Amino acid sequence: MADAKEEDVRFEQYKDEGDMPGIISLIDKDLSEPYSVFTYRYFINNWPDLCYLAMQGETCVGAIICKLDEHRCRKTHRGYIAMLAVEKELRGKRIGSQLVQLCLSRMKQLNADECVLETEVTNKGALGLYRSIGFVKEKRLHKYYLNGNDAFRLKYLFKLPEGFREGHGCLGALAEDLADG
Ligand SMILES: CC(C)(COP(=O)(O)OP(=O)(O)OC[C@H]1O[C@@H](n2cnc3c(N)ncnc32)[C@H](O)[C@@H]1OP(=O)(O)O)[C@@H](O)C(=O)NCCC(=O)NCCS
């Protein structure tokens, strides 16, 4: 597979509002129902250092938008990948993987315990990309999307969860309790 560098793609952290139109027009292309600008602002203005762009010249050809906050039940720090997209013509060149890795590295610096996201069960590209990085399927969410499709919740662990050494498995005690019904 060709490396993104061959295409003169550079990776940058979000700088300012001037980056916003490029991000929105890229991500909106892949959505059946575009997000409101307030959704973008919620994530990017609160966690600007968890937003990265792939730039080709002055054009945004890849973007990832994430957040990191405290998990209510477990008091752990949970990263969340809200949006990820790569320009159609440049897919398959590891731009998406590099964007995810940049966010995971930043989350690790910020002491994240885990990172989660949801993706459609039919999204082979996203499922392949996240599996290759080390995400695992945590659960299936029925009719999660407006189009009626199910989602998988995927999870990446930065640290072994509490209870792992006691035999609760890689998803920790809470997930096992939920699975028991
Ligand atoms: C998902 C997406 C971001 C992937 O970006 P990308 O830059 O093409 O992905 P990468 O080149 O980094 O792929 C990395 C790995 O993911 C897997 N993968 C990527 N696209 C794939 C596809 N269409 N089918 C199967 N596996 C795929 C492969 O394992 C690949 O590694 P390999 O080629 O060495 O086997 C891109 O397809 C996209 O923008 N899709 C539309 C928006 C979207 O679905 N976003 C995710 C929402 S959660």
Coordinates of N, CA and C and ligand atoms in Angstrom, one line a residue:
M1 N 0.8 -1.2 0.0 CA 0.0 0.0 0.0 C 0.9 1.3 0.0
A2 N 0.5 2.3 -0.8 CA 1.3 3.5 -0.9 C 1.2 4.3 0.4
D3 N 2.3 4.9 0.7 CA 2.4 5.7 2.0 C 1.8 7.1 1.6
A4 N 1.1 7.7 2.6 CA 0.5 9.1 2.4 C 1.6 10.1 2.0
K5 N 2.8 9.9 2.5 CA 3.9 10.9 2.2 C 4.1 11.1 0.7
E6 N 3.9 10.0 0.0 CA 4.1 10.1 -1.5 C 3.2 11.1 -2.1
E7 N 2.1 11.3 -1.5 CA 1.1 12.2 -2.0 C 1.2 13.6 -1.5
D8 N 2.4 13.9 -0.8 CA 2.6 15.2 -0.2 C 1.5 15.6 0.8
V9 N 1.1 14.7 1.6 CA 0.1 15.0 2.6 C 0.8 15.2 3.9
R10 N 0.4 16.3 4.5 CA 1.0 16.6 5.8 C -0.1 16.6 6.9
F11 N 0.4 16.3 8.1 CA -0.6 16.2 9.2 C -0.4 17.4 10.2
E12 N -1.5 18.0 10.6 CA -1.5 19.2 11.4 C -2.5 19.1 12.5
Q13 N -2.2 19.7 13.6 CA -3.2 19.8 14.7 C -4.1 21.0 14.3
Y14 N -5.4 21.0 14.7 CA -6.3 22.1 14.4 C -5.7 23.4 15.0
K15 N -5.7 24.4 14.1 CA -5.1 25.7 14.6 C -6.2 26.7 15.0
D16 N -7.1 27.0 14.2 CA -8.1 28.0 14.5 C -9.4 27.9 13.6
E17 N -10.3 28.8 13.8 CA -11.6 28.7 13.0 C -11.4 28.6 11.5
G18 N -10.3 29.1 11.0 CA -10.0 29.1 9.6 C -9.9 27.6 9.1
D19 N -9.6 26.7 10.0 CA -9.6 25.2 9.6 C -11.0 24.6 9.4
M20 N -12.0 25.3 10.0 CA -13.3 24.7 10.2 C -14.0 24.4 8.8
P21 N -14.1 25.4 7.9 CA -14.8 25.1 6.6 C -14.3 23.8 5.9
G22 N -13.0 23.7 5.9 CA -12.4 22.5 5.2 C -12.8 21.2 5.8
I23 N -12.8 21.2 7.2 CA -13.1 20.0 7.9 C -14.6 19.7 7.7
I24 N -15.5 20.7 7.8 CA -16.9 20.4 7.6 C -17.2 20.0 6.2
S25 N -16.6 20.6 5.2 CA -17.0 20.2 3.8 C -16.5 18.7 3.6
L26 N -15.4 18.4 4.1 CA -14.9 17.0 4.0 C -15.8 16.0 4.6
I27 N -16.1 16.2 5.9 CA -16.9 15.2 6.7 C -18.3 15.2 6.2
D28 N -18.9 16.3 5.8 CA -20.3 16.3 5.4 C -20.5 15.5 4.1
K29 N -19.5 15.3 3.3 CA -19.6 14.5 2.1 C -20.0 13.1 2.4
D30 N -19.7 12.6 3.5 CA -19.9 11.2 3.8 C -21.1 11.0 4.7
L31 N -21.9 12.0 5.0 CA -23.0 11.9 5.9 C -24.3 12.1 5.1
S32 N -25.3 11.2 5.4 CA -26.6 11.3 4.8 C -27.3 12.6 5.4
E33 N -27.1 12.9 6.7 CA -27.7 14.0 7.3 C -26.5 14.8 7.9
P34 N -26.2 16.0 7.3 CA -25.0 16.7 7.8 C -25.2 17.2 9.3
Y35 N -24.1 17.2 10.0 CA -24.1 17.7 11.4 C -24.3 19.2 11.4
S36 N -24.9 19.7 12.4 CA -25.0 21.2 12.6 C -23.6 21.7 12.9
V37 N -23.3 23.0 12.6 CA -22.0 23.5 12.9 C -21.7 23.5 14.4
F38 N -22.8 23.5 15.2 CA -22.7 23.5 16.6 C -22.1 22.2 17.1
T39 N -22.4 21.1 16.4 CA -21.8 19.8 16.8 C -20.3 19.9 16.6
Y40 N -19.9 20.4 15.4 CA -18.4 20.5 15.2 C -17.8 21.4 16.2
R41 N -18.4 22.6 16.5 CA -17.9 23.5 17.5 C -17.8 22.9 18.9
Y42 N -18.8 22.1 19.2 CA -18.7 21.5 20.6 C -17.5 20.7 20.8
F43 N -17.2 19.8 19.8 CA -16.0 19.0 19.9 C -14.7 19.8 19.8
I44 N -14.6 20.6 18.7 CA -13.3 21.2 18.3 C -13.0 22.3 19.3
N45 N -14.0 23.1 19.7 CA -13.6 24.2 20.6 C -13.3 23.7 22.0
N46 N -13.9 22.6 22.4 CA -13.6 22.0 23.7 C -12.3 21.2 23.8
W47 N -12.0 20.5 22.6 CA -10.8 19.6 22.6 C -10.0 19.9 21.3
P48 N -9.5 21.2 21.1 CA -8.8 21.5 19.9 C -7.6 20.6 19.6
D49 N -7.0 20.2 20.7 CA -5.8 19.4 20.6 C -6.1 17.9 20.2
L50 N -7.4 17.6 20.2 CA -7.8 16.2 19.7 C -8.4 16.3 18.4
C51 N -8.1 17.3 17.6 CA -8.6 17.4 16.2 C -7.3 17.5 15.3
Y52 N -7.2 16.6 14.4 CA -6.1 16.7 13.4 C -6.6 16.7 12.0
L53 N -5.8 17.4 11.2 CA -6.1 17.5 9.8 C -5.0 16.9 8.9
A54 N -5.4 16.2 7.8 CA -4.4 15.9 6.8 C -4.6 16.9 5.7
M55 N -3.5 17.5 5.3 CA -3.6 18.6 4.3 C -2.8 18.3 3.1
Q56 N -3.4 18.6 1.9 CA -2.7 18.5 0.7 C -2.7 19.9 0.1
G57 N -1.6 20.6 0.1 CA -1.6 22.0 -0.3 C -2.5 22.7 0.7
E58 N -3.5 23.4 0.2 CA -4.4 24.2 1.1 C -5.7 23.4 1.4
T59 N -5.8 22.2 0.9 CA -7.0 21.4 0.9 C -7.0 20.4 2.1
C60 N -8.1 20.4 2.8 CA -8.2 19.4 3.9 C -8.7 18.1 3.3
V61 N -7.8 17.0 3.3 CA -8.1 15.8 2.7 C -8.4 14.7 3.7
G62 N -8.3 15.0 5.0 CA -8.5 14.1 6.0 C -8.7 14.8 7.3
A63 N -9.6 14.3 8.2 CA -9.8 14.9 9.5 C -10.3 14.0 10.5
I64 N -9.9 14.2 11.7 CA -10.4 13.4 12.9 C -10.7 14.3 14.0
I65 N -11.9 14.1 14.6 CA -12.4 14.9 15.7 C -12.7 14.0 16.9
C66 N -12.1 14.4 18.0 CA -12.3 13.5 19.2 C -12.5 14.3 20.5
K67 N -12.9 13.6 21.6 CA -12.9 14.3 22.9 C -12.4 13.3 23.9
L68 N -12.2 13.9 25.1 CA -11.7 13.1 26.2 C -12.3 13.6 27.5
D69 N -13.1 12.7 28.2 CA -13.6 13.1 29.4 C -13.7 12.0 30.4
E70 N -14.3 12.3 31.6 CA -14.3 11.3 32.6 C -15.5 10.4 32.5
H71 N -15.3 9.1 32.6 CA -16.4 8.1 32.5 C -17.1 8.1 33.8
R72 N -18.4 8.5 33.8 CA -19.2 8.7 35.0 C -19.1 7.5 36.0
C73 N -19.3 6.3 35.5 CA -19.4 5.1 36.4 C -18.1 4.7 37.0
R74 N -17.1 4.7 36.1 CA -15.8 4.1 36.5 C -14.7 5.0 36.9
K75 N -15.0 6.3 36.7 CA -14.0 7.4 37.1 C -12.7 7.1 36.3
T76 N -12.8 6.7 35.1 CA -11.7 6.6 34.2 C -11.7 7.6 33.1
H77 N -10.6 7.8 32.4 CA -10.6 8.8 31.4 C -10.8 8.2 30.0
R78 N -11.9 8.6 29.4 CA -12.3 7.9 28.2 C -12.2 8.8 27.0
G79 N -11.5 8.4 26.0 CA -11.4 9.2 24.8 C -12.5 8.7 23.9
Y80 N -13.0 9.6 23.0 CA -14.1 9.2 22.1 C -13.8 9.8 20.7
I81 N -13.8 8.9 19.7 CA -13.6 9.4 18.3 C -15.0 9.7 17.7
A82 N -15.2 11.0 17.5 CA -16.6 11.4 17.0 C -16.7 11.4 15.5
M83 N -15.6 11.8 14.8 CA -15.7 11.8 13.4 C -14.3 11.5 12.8
L84 N -14.4 10.9 11.6 CA -13.1 10.5 10.9 C -13.5 10.4 9.4
A85 N -12.8 11.1 8.6 CA -13.0 11.0 7.2 C -11.7 11.3 6.4
V86 N -11.6 10.6 5.3 CA -10.5 10.8 4.3 C -11.1 11.0 2.9
E87 N -10.6 11.9 2.2 CA -11.1 12.2 0.8 C -11.1 10.9 0.0
K88 N -12.2 10.7 -0.7 CA -12.4 9.4 -1.4 C -11.1 9.0 -2.3
E89 N -10.6 9.9 -3.1 CA -9.5 9.6 -4.0 C -8.2 9.2 -3.3
L90 N -8.1 9.5 -2.0 CA -6.9 9.3 -1.3 C -7.0 8.2 -0.2
R91 N -8.1 7.4 -0.3 CA -8.3 6.4 0.7 C -7.3 5.2 0.4
G92 N -7.0 4.4 1.4 CA -6.2 3.3 1.2 C -4.7 3.6 1.2
K93 N -4.4 4.8 1.7 CA -3.0 5.2 1.8 C -2.5 5.5 3.2
R94 N -3.2 5.0 4.1 CA -2.9 5.1 5.6 C -3.1 6.5 6.1
I95 N -3.8 7.3 5.4 CA -4.1 8.7 6.0 C -5.0 8.5 7.2
G96 N -6.0 7.7 7.1 CA -7.0 7.5 8.2 C -6.3 6.9 9.4
S97 N -5.4 5.9 9.2 CA -4.7 5.2 10.3 C -3.8 6.3 11.0
Q98 N -3.1 7.1 10.2 CA -2.2 8.1 10.8 C -3.0 9.1 11.6
L99 N -4.2 9.5 11.1 CA -5.0 10.4 11.9 C -5.4 9.8 13.3
V100 N -5.8 8.5 13.2 CA -6.2 7.9 14.4 C -5.0 7.8 15.4
Q101 N -3.9 7.4 14.8 CA -2.7 7.2 15.7 C -2.3 8.6 16.4
L102 N -2.4 9.7 15.6 CA -2.1 11.0 16.2 C -3.0 11.3 17.4
C103 N -4.3 11.0 17.3 CA -5.2 11.2 18.4 C -5.0 10.3 19.5
L104 N -4.7 9.0 19.2 CA -4.4 8.0 20.3 C -3.2 8.5 21.1
S105 N -2.1 9.0 20.4 CA -0.9 9.4 21.1 C -1.2 10.6 22.0
R106 N -2.0 11.5 21.5 CA -2.4 12.7 22.3 C -3.2 12.2 23.5
M107 N -4.1 11.3 23.3 CA -5.0 10.8 24.4 C -4.1 10.2 25.5
K108 N -3.1 9.4 25.0 CA -2.2 8.7 26.0 C -1.5 9.7 26.8
Q109 N -1.0 10.8 26.1 CA -0.3 11.9 26.9 C -1.2 12.5 27.9
L110 N -2.5 12.5 27.6 CA -3.5 13.1 28.5 C -4.0 12.1 29.5
N111 N -3.3 10.9 29.6 CA -3.6 9.9 30.6 C -4.9 9.2 30.4
A112 N -5.3 9.0 29.1 CA -6.6 8.3 28.8 C -6.4 6.8 29.2
D113 N -7.5 6.2 29.7 CA -7.5 4.8 30.0 C -8.0 3.9 28.8
E114 N -8.9 4.5 28.0 CA -9.5 3.8 26.9 C -10.0 4.8 25.9
C115 N -10.3 4.3 24.7 CA -10.9 5.2 23.7 C -12.0 4.4 23.0
V116 N -13.1 5.0 22.8 CA -14.3 4.3 22.2 C -14.8 5.0 21.0
L117 N -15.6 4.4 20.2 CA -16.3 5.0 19.1 C -17.4 4.1 18.6
E118 N -18.3 4.6 17.8 CA -19.3 3.8 17.2 C -19.2 3.8 15.7
T119 N -19.4 2.7 15.0 CA -19.4 2.7 13.6 C -20.5 1.7 13.0
E120 N -21.0 2.0 11.8 CA -22.0 1.1 11.3 C -21.5 -0.3 11.1
V121 N -22.3 -1.3 11.4 CA -21.8 -2.7 11.2 C -21.5 -3.0 9.8
T122 N -21.9 -2.2 8.9 CA -21.6 -2.4 7.4 C -20.4 -1.6 7.0
N123 N -19.8 -0.8 7.8 CA -18.7 0.0 7.4 C -17.4 -0.7 7.4
K124 N -17.1 -1.5 6.3 CA -15.9 -2.4 6.3 C -14.6 -1.6 6.4
G125 N -14.6 -0.4 5.8 CA -13.3 0.4 5.8 C -13.0 0.8 7.3
A126 N -14.0 1.3 8.0 CA -13.7 1.8 9.3 C -13.4 0.5 10.2
L127 N -14.2 -0.5 10.1 CA -14.0 -1.7 10.9 C -12.6 -2.3 10.7
G128 N -12.1 -2.3 9.4 CA -10.8 -2.8 9.1 C -9.7 -2.0 9.7
L129 N -9.9 -0.6 9.5 CA -8.9 0.3 10.0 C -8.8 0.2 11.5
Y130 N -9.9 0.2 12.2 CA -9.8 0.2 13.7 C -9.3 -1.2 14.2
R131 N -9.7 -2.3 13.5 CA -9.1 -3.6 14.0 C -7.6 -3.6 13.8
S132 N -7.1 -3.0 12.7 CA -5.7 -3.1 12.4 C -4.9 -2.3 13.5
I133 N -5.6 -1.4 14.1 CA -4.9 -0.6 15.2 C -5.0 -1.2 16.5
G134 N -6.0 -2.1 16.7 CA -6.1 -2.8 18.0 C -7.4 -2.6 18.7
F135 N -8.4 -2.0 18.1 CA -9.7 -1.8 18.7 C -10.4 -3.2 18.7
V136 N -11.2 -3.4 19.7 CA -12.0 -4.6 19.8 C -13.5 -4.2 19.8
K137 N -14.4 -5.1 19.4 CA -15.8 -4.9 19.5 C -16.3 -5.0 20.9
E138 N -16.9 -4.0 21.5 CA -17.4 -4.1 22.8 C -18.9 -4.6 22.8
K139 N -19.7 -3.9 22.0 CA -21.1 -4.4 21.9 C -21.8 -3.9 20.6
R140 N -22.9 -4.5 20.3 CA -23.7 -4.1 19.1 C -24.9 -3.3 19.6
L141 N -25.0 -2.1 19.0 CA -26.1 -1.2 19.3 C -27.2 -1.3 18.3
H142 N -28.4 -1.8 18.6 CA -29.4 -2.0 17.7 C -30.1 -0.7 17.2
K143 N -30.3 -0.6 15.9 CA -30.9 0.6 15.3 C -30.4 1.9 15.8
Y144 N -29.0 2.0 15.9 CA -28.4 3.1 16.5 C -28.5 4.3 15.6
Y145 N -28.5 4.1 14.3 CA -28.5 5.2 13.3 C -29.9 5.5 12.8
L146 N -30.0 6.8 12.3 CA -31.4 7.2 11.8 C -31.8 6.4 10.7
N147 N -30.9 5.8 9.9 CA -31.3 4.9 8.8 C -31.7 3.5 9.2
G148 N -31.7 3.3 10.6 CA -32.1 2.0 11.1 C -31.0 1.0 11.2
N149 N -29.8 1.4 10.8 CA -28.7 0.4 10.9 C -28.1 0.3 12.3
D150 N -27.6 -0.9 12.6 CA -26.9 -1.2 13.8 C -25.5 -0.6 13.8
A151 N -25.0 -0.4 15.0 CA -23.6 0.1 15.2 C -22.9 -0.9 16.0
F152 N -21.5 -1.0 15.8 CA -20.7 -1.6 16.8 C -20.0 -0.5 17.7
R153 N -20.0 -0.7 19.0 CA -19.1 0.1 19.8 C -17.8 -0.6 19.9
L154 N -16.7 0.2 19.4 CA -15.4 -0.4 19.4 C -14.6 0.3 20.6
K155 N -13.6 -0.5 21.1 CA -12.9 0.1 22.2 C -11.4 -0.3 22.1
Y156 N -10.6 0.7 22.4 CA -9.1 0.6 22.5 C -8.7 0.8 23.9
L157 N -7.8 -0.1 24.4 CA -7.4 0.0 25.8 C -6.0 0.6 25.9
F158 N -5.8 1.7 26.6 CA -4.4 2.1 26.9 C -3.8 1.4 28.1
K159 N -4.7 1.0 29.0 CA -4.3 0.3 30.2 C -5.2 -0.8 30.5
L160 N -4.7 -1.8 31.2 CA -5.6 -2.9 31.6 C -6.6 -2.4 32.5
P161 N -7.9 -2.7 32.3 CA -8.9 -2.2 33.2 C -8.9 -2.8 34.6
E162 N -9.5 -2.1 35.5 CA -9.6 -2.6 36.9 C -10.4 -3.9 36.8
G163 N -9.9 -4.9 37.5 CA -10.7 -6.2 37.6 C -10.1 -7.2 36.6
F164 N -9.2 -6.7 35.7 CA -8.6 -7.6 34.7 C -7.9 -8.8 35.3
R165 N -7.1 -8.4 36.3 CA -6.2 -9.5 37.0 C -7.1 -10.4 37.8
E166 N -8.3 -10.0 38.1 CA -9.3 -10.8 38.9 C -10.1 -11.7 38.0
G167 N -9.8 -11.6 36.7 CA -10.5 -12.5 35.7 C -11.7 -11.9 35.1
H168 N -11.9 -10.5 35.1 CA -13.1 -9.9 34.5 C -12.9 -9.7 33.0
G169 N -11.7 -10.0 32.5 CA -11.5 -9.8 31.0 C -11.1 -8.5 30.6
C170 N -10.9 -8.3 29.3 CA -10.3 -7.0 28.8 C -11.3 -5.9 28.9
L171 N -12.5 -6.1 29.0 CA -13.5 -5.0 29.0 C -13.8 -4.6 30.5
G172 N -13.2 -5.3 31.5 CA -13.4 -4.8 32.8 C -14.7 -5.3 33.4
A173 N -14.9 -5.0 34.7 CA -16.0 -5.6 35.5 C -17.3 -5.1 35.0
L174 N -17.5 -3.8 34.7 CA -18.8 -3.3 34.3 C -19.4 -3.9 33.1
A175 N -18.5 -4.0 32.0 CA -19.0 -4.6 30.8 C -19.5 -6.0 31.0
E176 N -18.8 -6.8 31.9 CA -19.2 -8.2 32.2 C -20.5 -8.2 32.9
D177 N -20.7 -7.3 33.9 CA -22.0 -7.2 34.6 C -23.1 -6.9 33.6
L178 N -22.9 -6.0 32.6 CA -23.9 -5.7 31.7 C -24.3 -6.9 30.8
A179 N -23.2 -7.6 30.4 CA -23.4 -8.8 29.5 C -24.3 -9.8 30.3
D180 N -24.1 -9.9 31.6 CA -24.9 -10.9 32.4 C -26.4 -10.5 32.5
G181 N -26.7 -9.3 32.0 CA -28.1 -8.9 32.0 C -28.4 -8.0 33.1
Ligands
LIG1 C1 -12.7 4.7 7.1 C2 -11.7 5.6 6.4 C3 -11.5 6.9 7.3 C4 -10.4 4.8 6.2 O1 -9.4 5.8 5.8 P1 -8.1 5.3 4.9 O2 -7.1 6.4 4.9 O3 -8.6 4.8 3.6 O4 -7.6 4.0 5.8 P2 -6.2 3.4 5.8 O5 -5.5 3.5 4.5 O6 -5.4 4.0 6.9 O7 -6.5 1.8 6.1 C5 -5.9 1.2 7.2 C6 -6.4 -0.2 7.2 O8 -7.8 -0.2 7.4 C7 -8.4 -1.3 6.6 N1 -9.3 -0.8 5.5 C8 -9.3 0.5 5.1 N2 -10.2 0.6 4.1 C9 -10.8 -0.6 4.0 C10 -11.8 -1.1 3.1 N3 -12.5 -0.3 2.3 N4 -12.2 -2.4 3.3 C11 -11.5 -3.2 4.2 N5 -10.5 -2.7 5.0 C12 -10.2 -1.5 4.9 C13 -7.2 -2.1 6.0 O9 -6.9 -3.1 7.0 C14 -6.1 -1.1 6.0 O10 -4.9 -1.6 6.1 P3 -4.2 -2.5 4.9 O11 -4.6 -1.9 3.7 O12 -2.8 -2.5 5.2 O13 -4.8 -3.9 5.2 C15 -12.2 6.1 5.0 O14 -12.6 5.0 4.3 C16 -13.4 7.1 5.0 O15 -13.2 8.3 5.1 N6 -14.6 6.5 5.0 C17 -15.8 7.3 5.0 C18 -16.1 8.0 6.4 C19 -16.1 6.9 7.5 O16 -16.7 5.8 7.3 N7 -15.6 7.2 8.6 C20 -15.5 6.3 9.8 C21 -16.7 6.6 10.6 S1 -16.5 5.7 12.2

